[in-house]
CSV table of C-alpha atoms in Angstrom, one decimal:
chain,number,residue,atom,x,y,z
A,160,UNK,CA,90.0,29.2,86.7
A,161,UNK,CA,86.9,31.5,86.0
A,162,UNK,CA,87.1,33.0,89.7
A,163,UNK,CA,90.8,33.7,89.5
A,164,UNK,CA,90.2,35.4,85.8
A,165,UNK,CA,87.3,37.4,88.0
A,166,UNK,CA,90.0,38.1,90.6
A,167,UNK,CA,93.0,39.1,88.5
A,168,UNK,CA,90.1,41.9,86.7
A,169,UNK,CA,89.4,43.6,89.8
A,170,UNK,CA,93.1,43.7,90.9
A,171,UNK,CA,93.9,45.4,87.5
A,172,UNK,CA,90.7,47.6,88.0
A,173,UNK,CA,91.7,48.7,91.2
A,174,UNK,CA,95.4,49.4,89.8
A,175,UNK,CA,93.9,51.4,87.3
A,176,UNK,CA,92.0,53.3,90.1
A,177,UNK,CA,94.9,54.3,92.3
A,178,UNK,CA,96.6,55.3,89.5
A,179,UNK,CA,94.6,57.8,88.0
A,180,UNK,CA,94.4,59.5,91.6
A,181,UNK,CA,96.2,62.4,91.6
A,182,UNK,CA,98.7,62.2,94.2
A,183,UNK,CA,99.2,64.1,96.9
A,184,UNK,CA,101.7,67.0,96.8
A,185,UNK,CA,104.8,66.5,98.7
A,186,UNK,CA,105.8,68.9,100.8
A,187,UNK,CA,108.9,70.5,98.5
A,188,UNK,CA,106.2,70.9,96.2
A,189,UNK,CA,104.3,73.0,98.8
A,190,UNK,CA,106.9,74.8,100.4
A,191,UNK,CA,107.1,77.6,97.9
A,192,UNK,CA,110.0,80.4,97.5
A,193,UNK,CA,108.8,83.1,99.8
A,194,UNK,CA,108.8,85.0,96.6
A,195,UNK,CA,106.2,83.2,94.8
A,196,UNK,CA,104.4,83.0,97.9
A,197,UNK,CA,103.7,86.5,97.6
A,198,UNK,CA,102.6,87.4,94.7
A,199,UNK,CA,100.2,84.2,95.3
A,200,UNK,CA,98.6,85.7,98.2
A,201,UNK,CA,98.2,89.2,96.4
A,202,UNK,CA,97.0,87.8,93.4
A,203,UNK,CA,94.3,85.9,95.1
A,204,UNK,CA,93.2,89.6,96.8
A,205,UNK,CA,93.2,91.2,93.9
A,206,UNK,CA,90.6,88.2,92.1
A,207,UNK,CA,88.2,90.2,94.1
A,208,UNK,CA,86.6,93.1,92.1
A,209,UNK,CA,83.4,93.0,93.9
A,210,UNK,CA,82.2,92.0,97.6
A,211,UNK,CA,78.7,92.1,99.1
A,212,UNK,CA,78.3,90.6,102.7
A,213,UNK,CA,75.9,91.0,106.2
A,214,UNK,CA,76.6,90.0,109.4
A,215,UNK,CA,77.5,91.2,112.5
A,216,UNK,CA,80.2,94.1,113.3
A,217,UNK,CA,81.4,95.2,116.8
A,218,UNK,CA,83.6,98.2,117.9
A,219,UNK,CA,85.6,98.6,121.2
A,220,UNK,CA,86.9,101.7,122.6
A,221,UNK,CA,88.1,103.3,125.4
A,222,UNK,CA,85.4,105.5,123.9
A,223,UNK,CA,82.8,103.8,122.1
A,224,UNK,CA,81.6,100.1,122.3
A,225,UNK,CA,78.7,99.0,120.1
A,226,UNK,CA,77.5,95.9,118.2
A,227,UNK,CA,75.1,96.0,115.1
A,228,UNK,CA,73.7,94.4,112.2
A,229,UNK,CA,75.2,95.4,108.9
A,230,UNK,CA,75.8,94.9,105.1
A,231,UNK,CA,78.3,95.9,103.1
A,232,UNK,CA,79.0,96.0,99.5
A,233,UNK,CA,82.6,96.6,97.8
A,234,UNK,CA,83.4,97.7,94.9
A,235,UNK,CA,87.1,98.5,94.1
A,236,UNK,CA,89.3,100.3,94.1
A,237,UNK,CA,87.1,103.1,94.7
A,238,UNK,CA,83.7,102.5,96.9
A,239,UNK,CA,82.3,101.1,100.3
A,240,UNK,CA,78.5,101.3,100.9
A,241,UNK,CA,77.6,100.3,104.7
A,242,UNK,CA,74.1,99.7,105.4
A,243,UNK,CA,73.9,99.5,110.1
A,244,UNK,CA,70.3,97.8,110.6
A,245,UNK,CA,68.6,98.2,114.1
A,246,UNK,CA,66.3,95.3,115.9
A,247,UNK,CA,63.0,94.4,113.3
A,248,UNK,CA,65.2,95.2,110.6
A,249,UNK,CA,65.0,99.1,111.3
A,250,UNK,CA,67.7,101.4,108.9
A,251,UNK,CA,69.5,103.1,111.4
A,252,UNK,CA,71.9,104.5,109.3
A,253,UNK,CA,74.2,104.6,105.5
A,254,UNK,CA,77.5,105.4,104.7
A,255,UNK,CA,79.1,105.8,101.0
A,256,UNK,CA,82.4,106.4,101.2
A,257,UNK,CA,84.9,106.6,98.0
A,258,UNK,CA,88.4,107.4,97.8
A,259,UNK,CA,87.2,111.1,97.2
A,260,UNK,CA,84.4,112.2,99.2
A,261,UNK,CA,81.2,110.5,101.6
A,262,UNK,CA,78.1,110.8,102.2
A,263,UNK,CA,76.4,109.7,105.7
A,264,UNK,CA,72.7,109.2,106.2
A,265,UNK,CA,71.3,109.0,109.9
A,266,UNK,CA,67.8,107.6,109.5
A,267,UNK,CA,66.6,108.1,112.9
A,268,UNK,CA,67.3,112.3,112.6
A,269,UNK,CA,67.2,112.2,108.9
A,270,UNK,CA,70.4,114.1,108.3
A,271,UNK,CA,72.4,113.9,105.3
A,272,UNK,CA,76.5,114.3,106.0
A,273,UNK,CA,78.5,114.6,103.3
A,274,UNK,CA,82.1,116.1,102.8
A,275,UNK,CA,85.8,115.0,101.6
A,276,UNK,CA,87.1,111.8,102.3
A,277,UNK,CA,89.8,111.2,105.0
A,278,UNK,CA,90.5,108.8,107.6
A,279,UNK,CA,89.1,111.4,110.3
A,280,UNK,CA,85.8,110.7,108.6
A,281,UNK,CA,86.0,106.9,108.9
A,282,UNK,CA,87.3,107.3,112.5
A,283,UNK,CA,83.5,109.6,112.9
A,284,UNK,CA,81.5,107.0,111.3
A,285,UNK,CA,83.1,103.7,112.5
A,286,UNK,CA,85.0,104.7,115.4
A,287,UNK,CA,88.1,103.3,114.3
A,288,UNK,CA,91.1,104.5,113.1
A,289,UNK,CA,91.6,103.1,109.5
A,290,UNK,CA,92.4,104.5,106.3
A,291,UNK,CA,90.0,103.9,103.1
A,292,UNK,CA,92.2,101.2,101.7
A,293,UNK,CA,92.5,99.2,104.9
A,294,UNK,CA,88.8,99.5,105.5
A,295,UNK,CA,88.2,97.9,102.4
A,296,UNK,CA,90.9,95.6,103.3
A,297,UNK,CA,89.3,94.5,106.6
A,298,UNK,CA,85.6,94.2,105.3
A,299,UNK,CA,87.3,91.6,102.7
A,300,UNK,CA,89.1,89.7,105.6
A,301,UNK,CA,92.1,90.6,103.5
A,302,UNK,CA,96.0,91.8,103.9
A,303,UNK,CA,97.4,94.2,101.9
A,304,UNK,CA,100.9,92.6,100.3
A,305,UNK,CA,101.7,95.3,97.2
A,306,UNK,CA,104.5,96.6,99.3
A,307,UNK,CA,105.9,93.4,99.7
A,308,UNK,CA,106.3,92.1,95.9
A,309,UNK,CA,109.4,93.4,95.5
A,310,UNK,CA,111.2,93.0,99.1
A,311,UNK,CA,112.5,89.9,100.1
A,312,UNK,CA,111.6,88.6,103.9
A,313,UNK,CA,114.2,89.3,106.5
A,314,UNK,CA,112.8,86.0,108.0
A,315,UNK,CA,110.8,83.1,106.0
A,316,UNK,CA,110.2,80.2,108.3
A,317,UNK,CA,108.1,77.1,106.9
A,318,UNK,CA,106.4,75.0,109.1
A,319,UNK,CA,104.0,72.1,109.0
A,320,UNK,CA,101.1,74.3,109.9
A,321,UNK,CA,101.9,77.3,108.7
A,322,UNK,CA,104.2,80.3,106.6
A,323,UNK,CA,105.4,82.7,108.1
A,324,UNK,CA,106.8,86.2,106.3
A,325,UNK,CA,108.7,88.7,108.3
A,326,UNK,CA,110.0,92.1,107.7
A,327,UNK,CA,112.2,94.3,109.7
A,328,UNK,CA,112.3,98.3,108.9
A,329,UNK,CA,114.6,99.6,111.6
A,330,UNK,CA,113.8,103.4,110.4
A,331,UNK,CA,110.5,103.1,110.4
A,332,UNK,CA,110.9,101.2,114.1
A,333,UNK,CA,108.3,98.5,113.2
A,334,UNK,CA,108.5,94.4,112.5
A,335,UNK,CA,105.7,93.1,110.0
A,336,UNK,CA,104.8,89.4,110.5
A,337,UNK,CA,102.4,87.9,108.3
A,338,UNK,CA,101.2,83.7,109.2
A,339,UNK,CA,99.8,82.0,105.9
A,340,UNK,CA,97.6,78.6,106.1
A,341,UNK,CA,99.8,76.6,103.5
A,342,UNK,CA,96.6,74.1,102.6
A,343,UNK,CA,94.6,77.5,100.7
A,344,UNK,CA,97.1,79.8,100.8
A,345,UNK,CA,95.2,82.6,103.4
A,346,UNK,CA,96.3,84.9,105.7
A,347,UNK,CA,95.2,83.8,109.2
A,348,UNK,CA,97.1,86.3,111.1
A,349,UNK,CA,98.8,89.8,110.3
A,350,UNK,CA,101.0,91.3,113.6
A,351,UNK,CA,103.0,95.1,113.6
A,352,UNK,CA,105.2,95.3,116.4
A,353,UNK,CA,107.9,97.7,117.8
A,354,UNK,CA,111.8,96.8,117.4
A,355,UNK,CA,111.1,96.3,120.9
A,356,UNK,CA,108.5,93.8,120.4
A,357,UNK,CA,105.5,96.0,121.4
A,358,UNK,CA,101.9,95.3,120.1
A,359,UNK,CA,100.7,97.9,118.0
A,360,UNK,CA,98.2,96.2,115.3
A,361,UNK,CA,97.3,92.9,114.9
A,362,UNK,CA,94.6,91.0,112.3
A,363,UNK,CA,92.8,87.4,112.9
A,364,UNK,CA,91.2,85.4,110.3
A,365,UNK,CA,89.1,82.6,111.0
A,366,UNK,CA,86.6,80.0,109.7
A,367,UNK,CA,88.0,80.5,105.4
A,368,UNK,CA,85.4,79.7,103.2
A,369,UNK,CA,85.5,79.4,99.4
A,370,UNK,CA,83.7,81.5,96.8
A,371,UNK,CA,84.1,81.6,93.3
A,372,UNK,CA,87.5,80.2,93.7
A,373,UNK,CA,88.8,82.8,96.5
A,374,UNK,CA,88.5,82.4,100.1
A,375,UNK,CA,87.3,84.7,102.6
A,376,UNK,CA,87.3,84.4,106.6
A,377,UNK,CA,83.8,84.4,108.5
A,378,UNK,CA,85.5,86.0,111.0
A,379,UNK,CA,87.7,88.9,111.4
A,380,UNK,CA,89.0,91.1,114.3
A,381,UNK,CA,91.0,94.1,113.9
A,382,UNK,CA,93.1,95.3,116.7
A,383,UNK,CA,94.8,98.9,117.2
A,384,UNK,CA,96.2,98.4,120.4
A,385,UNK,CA,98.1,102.0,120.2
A,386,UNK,CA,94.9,102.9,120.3
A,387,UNK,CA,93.2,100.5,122.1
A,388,UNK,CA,90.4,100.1,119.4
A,389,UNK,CA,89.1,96.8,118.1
A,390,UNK,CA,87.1,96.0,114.8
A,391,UNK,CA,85.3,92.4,114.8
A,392,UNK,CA,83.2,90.9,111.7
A,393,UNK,CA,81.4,87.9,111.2
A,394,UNK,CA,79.7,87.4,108.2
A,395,UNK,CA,76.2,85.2,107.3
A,396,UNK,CA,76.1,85.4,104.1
A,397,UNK,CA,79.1,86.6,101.3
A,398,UNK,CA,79.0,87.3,97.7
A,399,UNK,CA,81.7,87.9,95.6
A,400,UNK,CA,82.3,89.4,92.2
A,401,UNK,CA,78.4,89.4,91.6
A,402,UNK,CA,77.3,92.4,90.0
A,403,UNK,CA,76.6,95.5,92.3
A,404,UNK,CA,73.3,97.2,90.9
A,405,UNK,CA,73.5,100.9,92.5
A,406,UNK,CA,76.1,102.7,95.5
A,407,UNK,CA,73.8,105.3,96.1
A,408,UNK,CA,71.8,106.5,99.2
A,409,UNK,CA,68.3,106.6,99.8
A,410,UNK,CA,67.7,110.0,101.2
A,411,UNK,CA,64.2,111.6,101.6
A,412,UNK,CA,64.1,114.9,99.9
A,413,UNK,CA,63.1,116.3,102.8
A,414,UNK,CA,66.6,115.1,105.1
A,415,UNK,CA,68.7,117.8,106.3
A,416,UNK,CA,71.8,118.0,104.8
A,417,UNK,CA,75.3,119.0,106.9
A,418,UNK,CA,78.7,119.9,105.0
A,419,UNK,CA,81.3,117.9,107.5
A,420,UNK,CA,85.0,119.1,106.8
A,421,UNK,CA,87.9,116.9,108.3
């Protein structure tokens, strides 16, 4: 009689237990509106108000091909300080760049460039043609939806791996497609092709990891192929939201110092 007393208590007990674990969401519950899908995926970029990061960064180019240490440190909507580092930990060189004007600082000739802002800038320093907004963007590992929160998806196709968000804009002759992990809610792929289904930019996001409640990719690469340029990141180590102490340069007194106009 005792034993089946002792029984019948853990059978209750482990009732108790299965009930108080939350169950896991069906998958209407996860197959959101493409609408609230959206603003989801902006809100979460937007969380992040600060960024600091180092790791690796490598550019491709009909041009230019290069790979180099870095850090980088975010601070929006309005600054991006890049730190390249050589082999021994060597400064090579510093960019600040803000919405408004940069300044550039080559160690190893100790010159000081500093103008106006503009995407012909970042093209000089990086090598790749990006605006400021989607540098910041792509140092994040994130995609830009603000233009989306009011448009509805020509195509919204939910499958058991992944979203998928597509807009058609015959005048401007481009298709947007945009491939969302629907476990944390992350961009994992961004494509703009032609009408004609041409190539001509394309985003990959790998390796999401969480901080601070937002997740961020260890791995990004960036690909222009109308202009056959290619921006790939990995990251070691990632802050975010942490308090960024100073954005300015450390410039001898002595560097020379170019005006560079656009």
């Amino acid at each position: 009689m005792k034993s089946g007393k002792i029984i019948l208590s853990f059978l209750l007990l482990a009732i108790l237990i299965i009930g108080c674990v939350p169950s896991k969401p069906t998958r209407e519950e996860q197959n959101l509106p493409a609408e609230r899908l959206i603003k989801k995926l902006e809100a979460n970029r937007r969380r992040v108000k600060t960024f600091r990061g180092t790791g690796v960064i490598k550019v491709e180019s009909p041009q230019f091909g290069a790979t180099a240490s870095f850090e980088v440190s975010l601070r929006k909507p309005d600054s991006i300080k890049i730190n390249v580092v050589g082999p021994f930990g060597i400064d090579l060189a510093e960019a600040l760049v803000t919405t408004n004007e940069f300044r550039f600082y080559d160690s190893m000739n100790n010159r000081l460039y500093k103008g106006r802002s503009g995407g012909k800038i970042i093209k000089k320093i990086l090598k790749v043609d990006l605006d400021f907004n989607d540098l910041m963007d792509a140092f994040a590992g994130a995609v830009n939806l603000t233009e989306k929160l009011r448009r509805v998806p020509d195509k919204y196709l939910i499958r058991e791996e992944s979203y998928t968000l597509i807009y058609v804009d015959s005048l401007a002759n481009k298709i947007s497609s945009y491939y969302v992990d629907p476990e944390n809610y992350t961009i994992t792929e961004f494509k703009l092709n032609t009408l004609d289904k041409e190539e001509v930019f394309k985003g990959n996001y790998y390796g999401f990891r969480e901080y601070s409640g937002v997740y961020v990719p260890q791995r990004s690469t960036i690909s222009n192929n109308a202009k056959e340029q290619t921006l790939s990141i990995e990251y070691r180590t990632v802050e975010i939201n942490e308090p960024i102490e100073s954005f300015e340069l450390k410039v001898p007194k002595d560097a020379e110092v170019i005006e560079w106009t656009n």
